[in-house]
Tab-separated table of C-alpha atoms in Angstrom:
chain	number	residue	atom	x	y	z
A	1	MET	CA	147.636	180.996	244.728
A	2	LYS	CA	146.504	177.719	246.200
A	3	LEU	CA	145.958	174.977	243.647
A	4	SER	CA	142.903	172.861	244.074
A	5	SER	CA	142.639	169.411	242.611
A	6	ASN	CA	139.082	168.972	243.869
A	7	TYR	CA	135.935	170.778	242.799
A	8	SER	CA	134.458	173.397	245.087
A	9	ALA	CA	131.684	175.938	244.975
A	10	ALA	CA	134.091	178.883	244.704
A	11	PRO	CA	134.097	180.424	241.199
A	12	VAL	CA	137.400	180.525	239.341
A	13	SER	CA	138.829	184.024	238.804
A	14	GLU	CA	142.068	182.935	237.124
A	15	PHE	CA	143.739	179.893	235.644
A	16	LEU	CA	147.235	178.445	235.918
A	17	LEU	CA	148.956	177.398	232.698
A	18	ILE	CA	151.161	174.335	233.182
A	19	CYS	CA	153.377	173.808	230.144
A	20	PHE	CA	154.583	170.239	229.680
A	21	PRO	CA	153.120	168.767	232.885
A	22	ASN	CA	155.203	165.590	232.556
A	23	TYR	CA	158.439	167.173	231.355
A	24	GLN	CA	158.616	170.692	232.771
A	25	SER	CA	162.398	170.687	232.305
A	26	TRP	CA	161.706	171.010	228.553
A	27	GLN	CA	160.852	174.681	228.916
A	28	HIS	CA	164.441	175.589	229.803
A	29	TRP	CA	165.984	174.405	226.552
A	30	LEU	CA	162.932	175.325	224.468
A	31	SER	CA	162.935	178.963	225.541
A	32	LEU	CA	165.924	179.951	223.371
A	33	PRO	CA	164.763	178.522	219.995
A	34	LEU	CA	161.207	179.753	220.620
A	35	SER	CA	162.555	183.232	221.422
A	36	LEU	CA	164.611	183.271	218.228
A	37	LEU	CA	161.653	182.089	216.145
A	38	PHE	CA	159.441	184.751	217.751
A	39	LEU	CA	161.948	187.517	216.970
A	40	LEU	CA	162.315	186.181	213.430
A	41	ALA	CA	158.534	186.102	212.912
A	42	MET	CA	158.007	189.622	214.253
A	43	GLY	CA	161.006	191.096	212.456
A	44	ALA	CA	160.349	189.432	209.091
A	45	ASN	CA	156.629	190.264	209.024
A	46	THR	CA	157.207	193.848	210.145
A	47	THR	CA	159.896	194.303	207.475
A	48	LEU	CA	157.576	192.857	204.834
A	49	LEU	CA	154.805	195.281	205.802
A	50	ILE	CA	157.203	198.243	205.702
A	51	VAL	CA	158.584	197.243	202.297
A	52	ILE	CA	155.083	196.911	200.802
A	53	TRP	CA	153.997	200.197	202.390
A	54	LEU	CA	157.003	202.229	201.164
A	55	GLU	CA	157.448	200.696	197.715
A	56	ALA	CA	154.834	202.118	195.335
A	57	SER	CA	155.331	199.314	192.789
A	58	LEU	CA	154.056	196.846	195.411
A	59	HIS	CA	150.734	198.623	195.902
A	60	GLU	CA	148.873	195.864	194.102
A	61	PRO	CA	146.115	193.439	195.216
A	62	MET	CA	148.447	190.427	195.523
A	63	TYR	CA	150.729	192.277	197.934
A	64	TYR	CA	147.793	193.705	199.878
A	65	LEU	CA	146.674	190.122	200.512
A	66	LEU	CA	150.201	189.247	201.590
A	67	SER	CA	150.115	192.243	203.976
A	68	LEU	CA	146.879	190.918	205.461
A	69	LEU	CA	148.526	187.536	206.000
A	70	SER	CA	151.465	189.218	207.769
A	71	LEU	CA	149.123	191.204	210.024
A	72	LEU	CA	147.294	188.022	211.020
A	73	ASP	CA	150.624	186.310	211.738
A	74	ILE	CA	151.762	189.191	213.945
A	75	VAL	CA	148.535	189.197	215.961
A	76	LEU	CA	148.660	185.414	216.481
A	77	CYS	CA	152.286	185.549	217.587
A	78	LEU	CA	151.674	188.413	220.019
A	79	THR	CA	148.617	186.647	221.428
A	80	VAL	CA	150.348	183.352	222.216
A	81	ILE	CA	154.134	183.486	222.333
A	82	PRO	CA	154.861	186.297	224.869
A	83	LYS	CA	152.786	184.486	227.514
A	84	VAL	CA	154.548	181.193	226.724
A	85	LEU	CA	157.953	182.845	227.082
A	86	ALA	CA	156.856	184.537	230.318
A	87	ILE	CA	156.044	181.094	231.714
A	88	PHE	CA	159.403	179.720	230.558
A	89	TRP	CA	161.506	182.630	231.816
A	90	PHE	CA	159.713	183.968	234.890
A	91	ASP	CA	157.300	181.157	235.836
A	92	LEU	CA	154.347	183.539	235.339
A	93	ARG	CA	151.709	180.833	235.066
A	94	PRO	CA	148.557	182.689	236.217
A	95	ILE	CA	146.255	184.136	233.549
A	96	SER	CA	143.053	185.959	234.370
A	97	PHE	CA	139.655	184.586	233.412
A	98	SER	CA	139.017	187.371	230.869
A	99	ALA	CA	142.545	187.250	229.388
A	100	CYS	CA	142.270	183.491	228.899
A	101	PHE	CA	139.048	183.729	226.916
A	102	LEU	CA	140.309	186.737	224.961
A	103	GLN	CA	143.295	184.639	223.900
A	104	MET	CA	140.946	181.793	223.014
A	105	PHE	CA	138.782	184.131	220.926
A	106	ILE	CA	141.767	185.485	218.962
A	107	MET	CA	143.206	182.025	218.314
A	108	ASN	CA	139.841	180.608	217.202
A	109	SER	CA	139.165	183.596	214.935
A	110	PHE	CA	142.555	184.375	213.407
A	111	LEU	CA	143.604	180.864	212.379
A	112	PRO	CA	140.503	180.516	210.121
A	113	MET	CA	141.223	184.041	208.861
A	114	GLU	CA	144.651	182.830	207.710
A	115	SER	CA	143.091	179.805	206.050
A	116	CYS	CA	140.560	182.002	204.244
A	117	THR	CA	143.321	184.421	203.188
A	118	PHE	CA	145.180	181.518	201.571
A	119	MET	CA	141.966	180.618	199.755
A	120	VAL	CA	141.580	184.173	198.400
A	121	MET	CA	145.255	184.200	197.384
A	122	ALA	CA	144.695	180.915	195.523
A	123	TYR	CA	141.790	182.524	193.665
A	124	ASP	CA	144.061	185.482	192.839
A	125	ARG	CA	146.620	183.113	191.273
A	126	TYR	CA	143.845	181.222	189.450
A	127	VAL	CA	142.593	184.399	187.781
A	128	ALA	CA	146.148	185.579	187.020
A	129	ILE	CA	147.070	182.335	185.212
A	130	CYS	CA	143.762	181.102	183.791
A	131	HIS	CA	142.246	184.501	182.890
A	132	PRO	CA	145.205	186.910	182.576
A	133	LEU	CA	143.399	189.415	180.356
A	134	ARG	CA	140.554	189.771	182.857
A	135	TYR	CA	142.839	189.888	185.907
A	136	PRO	CA	143.013	193.725	186.190
A	137	SER	CA	139.226	194.020	186.059
A	138	ILE	CA	138.519	191.172	188.532
A	139	ILE	CA	141.302	191.442	191.127
A	140	THR	CA	141.066	195.096	192.093
A	141	ASN	CA	141.653	197.050	195.281
A	142	GLN	CA	137.886	196.983	195.817
A	143	PHE	CA	137.967	193.186	195.521
A	144	VAL	CA	140.694	193.002	198.188
A	145	ALA	CA	138.677	195.271	200.507
A	146	LYS	CA	135.543	193.139	200.114
A	147	ALA	CA	137.555	189.940	200.537
A	148	SER	CA	139.129	191.301	203.737
A	149	VAL	CA	135.721	192.097	205.197
A	150	PHE	CA	134.505	188.625	204.272
A	151	ILE	CA	137.597	186.964	205.800
A	152	VAL	CA	137.182	188.769	209.121
A	153	SER	CA	133.392	188.601	209.420
A	154	ARG	CA	133.138	184.913	208.464
A	155	SER	CA	135.643	183.783	211.074
A	156	VAL	CA	134.339	186.030	213.855
A	157	LEU	CA	130.679	185.182	213.307
A	158	LEU	CA	131.142	181.412	212.981
A	159	LEU	CA	133.812	180.796	215.612
A	160	SER	CA	133.154	183.446	218.274
A	161	PRO	CA	130.545	181.089	219.845
A	162	VAL	CA	133.418	178.754	220.839
A	163	PRO	CA	134.972	181.050	223.486
A	164	ILE	CA	131.517	182.394	224.392
A	165	LEU	CA	130.234	178.887	225.145
A	166	SER	CA	133.391	178.135	227.143
A	167	ALA	CA	133.188	181.396	229.105
A	168	HIS	CA	129.583	180.670	230.140
A	169	LEU	CA	130.462	177.273	231.589
A	170	HIS	CA	130.553	176.894	235.365
A	171	TYR	CA	134.144	176.642	236.609
A	172	CYS	CA	133.878	175.540	240.195
A	173	GLY	CA	137.367	175.200	241.610
A	174	LYS	CA	139.739	173.284	239.354
A	175	ASN	CA	141.890	175.905	237.636
A	176	VAL	CA	145.033	174.164	236.346
A	177	ILE	CA	145.221	174.164	232.513
A	178	GLU	CA	147.634	171.521	231.259
A	179	ASN	CA	148.693	173.593	228.291
A	180	CYS	CA	150.784	176.662	227.428
A	181	ILE	CA	147.777	178.362	225.850
A	182	CYS	CA	144.061	178.698	226.548
A	183	ALA	CA	142.939	176.150	223.980
A	184	ASN	CA	139.196	175.555	224.075
A	185	LEU	CA	139.264	171.860	224.995
A	186	SER	CA	142.043	172.323	227.558
A	187	VAL	CA	139.990	174.992	229.354
A	188	SER	CA	136.449	173.656	228.954
A	189	ARG	CA	137.304	170.229	230.391
A	190	LEU	CA	137.924	172.005	233.737
A	191	SER	CA	134.243	172.927	233.860
A	192	CYS	CA	131.714	171.153	236.050
A	193	ASP	CA	129.143	171.394	233.218
A	194	ASN	CA	128.531	169.187	230.225
A	195	ILE	CA	130.772	170.371	227.359
A	196	THR	CA	129.307	168.193	224.594
A	197	LEU	CA	127.729	171.157	222.766
A	198	ASN	CA	130.976	173.105	222.991
A	199	ARG	CA	133.018	170.260	221.512
A	200	ILE	CA	130.518	169.463	218.757
A	201	TYR	CA	130.231	173.110	217.683
A	202	GLN	CA	134.000	173.586	217.511
A	203	PHE	CA	134.416	170.351	215.553
A	204	VAL	CA	131.652	171.121	213.028
A	205	ALA	CA	132.505	174.820	212.562
A	206	GLY	CA	136.221	174.087	212.278
A	207	TRP	CA	135.796	171.388	209.666
A	208	ILE	CA	133.321	173.482	207.666
A	209	LEU	CA	135.647	176.509	207.556
A	210	PHE	CA	138.975	174.766	207.039
A	211	GLY	CA	137.454	172.069	204.850
A	212	SER	CA	135.780	174.546	202.482
A	213	ASP	CA	138.950	176.659	202.287
A	214	PHE	CA	141.227	173.758	201.433
A	215	PHE	CA	138.703	172.350	198.944
A	216	LEU	CA	138.602	175.685	197.084
A	217	ILE	CA	142.396	175.946	197.223
A	218	PHE	CA	142.681	172.445	195.771
A	219	LEU	CA	140.124	173.327	193.092
A	220	SER	CA	142.001	176.522	192.162
A	221	TYR	CA	145.308	174.714	191.775
A	222	THR	CA	143.661	171.942	189.770
A	223	PHE	CA	142.471	174.519	187.235
A	224	ILE	CA	145.865	176.251	187.350
A	225	LEU	CA	147.718	173.010	186.638
A	226	ARG	CA	145.346	172.132	183.821
A	227	ALA	CA	145.819	175.581	182.262
A	228	VAL	CA	149.606	175.417	182.602
A	229	LEU	CA	149.799	172.006	180.901
A	230	LYS	CA	148.032	173.493	177.871
A	231	LEU	CA	150.663	176.214	177.422
A	232	LYS	CA	152.807	175.504	174.364
A	233	ALA	CA	155.196	178.451	174.411
A	234	GLU	CA	158.720	177.537	175.550
A	235	GLY	CA	159.241	178.327	179.223
A	236	ALA	CA	155.663	179.548	179.646
A	237	ALA	CA	154.670	176.709	181.983
A	238	THR	CA	157.699	177.235	184.233
A	239	LYS	CA	157.091	180.975	184.391
A	240	ALA	CA	153.398	180.486	185.179
A	241	LEU	CA	154.083	177.980	187.962
A	242	SER	CA	156.804	180.162	189.484
A	243	THR	CA	154.279	182.945	190.030
A	244	CYS	CA	152.288	180.766	192.435
A	245	GLY	CA	155.108	178.627	193.815
A	246	SER	CA	155.619	180.793	196.919
A	247	HIS	CA	151.926	180.740	197.709
A	248	PHE	CA	151.768	176.963	197.334
A	249	ILE	CA	154.745	176.518	199.696
A	250	LEU	CA	153.054	178.690	202.332
A	251	ILE	CA	149.872	176.618	202.072
A	252	LEU	CA	151.946	173.461	202.557
A	253	PHE	CA	153.534	174.917	205.717
A	254	PHE	CA	150.195	175.941	207.169
A	255	SER	CA	148.182	172.853	206.207
A	256	THR	CA	150.875	170.312	207.130
A	257	ILE	CA	151.371	171.662	210.650
A	258	LEU	CA	147.607	172.043	211.106
A	259	LEU	CA	147.056	168.459	209.921
A	260	VAL	CA	149.701	167.155	212.329
A	261	VAL	CA	148.054	169.014	215.219
A	262	VAL	CA	144.603	167.642	214.314
A	263	LEU	CA	145.795	164.045	213.870
A	264	THR	CA	147.781	164.030	217.100
A	265	ASN	CA	144.799	165.418	219.005
A	266	VAL	CA	142.557	162.729	217.515
A	267	SER	CA	145.001	160.063	218.680
A	268	ARG	CA	145.766	161.840	221.955
A	269	LYS	CA	145.682	158.551	223.903
A	270	ARG	CA	148.677	157.342	221.891
A	271	VAL	CA	150.555	160.660	221.747
A	272	PRO	CA	152.050	162.134	224.955
A	273	MET	CA	150.311	165.282	226.176
A	274	ASP	CA	153.579	167.235	226.108
A	275	ILE	CA	153.999	166.558	222.373
A	276	LEU	CA	150.488	167.878	221.713
A	277	ILE	CA	151.247	171.046	223.700
A	278	LEU	CA	154.512	171.614	221.824
A	279	LEU	CA	152.803	171.156	218.449
A	280	ASN	CA	150.086	173.652	219.411
A	281	VAL	CA	152.724	176.243	220.305
A	282	LEU	CA	154.758	175.620	217.140
A	283	HIS	CA	151.649	175.925	214.971
A	284	HIS	CA	151.341	179.544	216.150
A	285	LEU	CA	155.019	180.251	215.507
A	286	ILE	CA	156.549	178.335	212.586
A	287	PRO	CA	154.177	179.511	209.774
A	288	PRO	CA	154.442	183.200	210.852
A	289	ALA	CA	158.243	182.886	210.899
A	290	LEU	CA	158.500	181.188	207.492
A	291	ASN	CA	155.757	182.951	205.496
A	292	PRO	CA	157.528	186.299	204.900
A	293	ILE	CA	160.898	184.593	204.343
A	294	VAL	CA	159.526	182.304	201.619
A	295	TYR	CA	157.827	185.185	199.822
A	296	GLY	CA	160.846	187.446	200.311
A	297	PHE	CA	163.311	184.982	198.778
A	298	ARG	CA	161.081	183.820	195.932
A	299	THR	CA	159.503	187.103	194.818
A	300	LYS	CA	161.699	189.357	192.695
A	301	GLU	CA	159.656	192.500	193.378
A	302	LEU	CA	159.881	192.041	197.154
A	303	LYS	CA	163.629	191.484	197.009
A	304	GLN	CA	164.034	194.647	194.973
A	305	GLY	CA	161.833	196.567	197.415
A	306	PHE	CA	163.916	195.320	200.351
A	307	GLN	CA	167.138	196.379	198.607
A	308	LYS	CA	165.714	199.853	198.027
A	309	LEU	CA	164.749	200.014	201.708
A	310	LEU	CA	168.335	199.223	202.701
A	311	GLN	CA	169.671	201.825	200.284
A	312	ARG	CA	167.479	204.462	201.898
A	313	GLY	CA	169.269	203.708	205.139
A	314	PHE	CA	166.119	202.614	206.976
């Protein structure tokens, strides 16, 4: 396909993804660790889902929420990483117009879904520690079902306009995306139209969703910490904090990488473009790879379920 650096009247039917435009040699040595991380993420999350599905003692709301998190991680990985690896291995840079905006839709919807899932999990831990006697009546399977519907519908309704606005822009010839993925700003800046509305909507919607989630998470853990400090029984505080330690570590993984991506994009004139692209790819890979491992190593019930799975000869 002929690349055009100038605008023309011809509509764009596909884009070309150019990973690391300044250092394309990076993709050769990055392909192996990214492949290993991808296999780890898929294998660990799939194993976690199987363990929770087969082990009856894990059929509880907390583990259903963890299953939802694993499903979101799997979808995000499958949406982004196989295409990145195809570029690295086989130089398959073209991506169709519809596939590009489908990828954009999934990325814009599922990342806020993960954030909202962490918020619901924080509420679960808040009720478990601050109101233990009411926990069975508040955190029920029906609660998880309603929370799942809320998580999905909120993200889809509020962030689906981002890819829709981008898809309705007029792309008139320039089709080279300097990114490994169809990120909204990377794609929309190729348009001949004004993208101010697109950028403002993504900024406002993103900060409202992520900001409200992290505020509620912070609020939940503030109440948890205050309740734990009031416990007088020996070892009670340590036991209470250990029940939410895994969840807190996962939030740190997710929020830290997300914060790094946001800050580097804000200061994009000071940070090389290739670093921004690498961080965007890693943000879709590192949390999915680490989430099930952290929970698996720190949760006694999951470790026991995994041991039973091995004993069955699965």
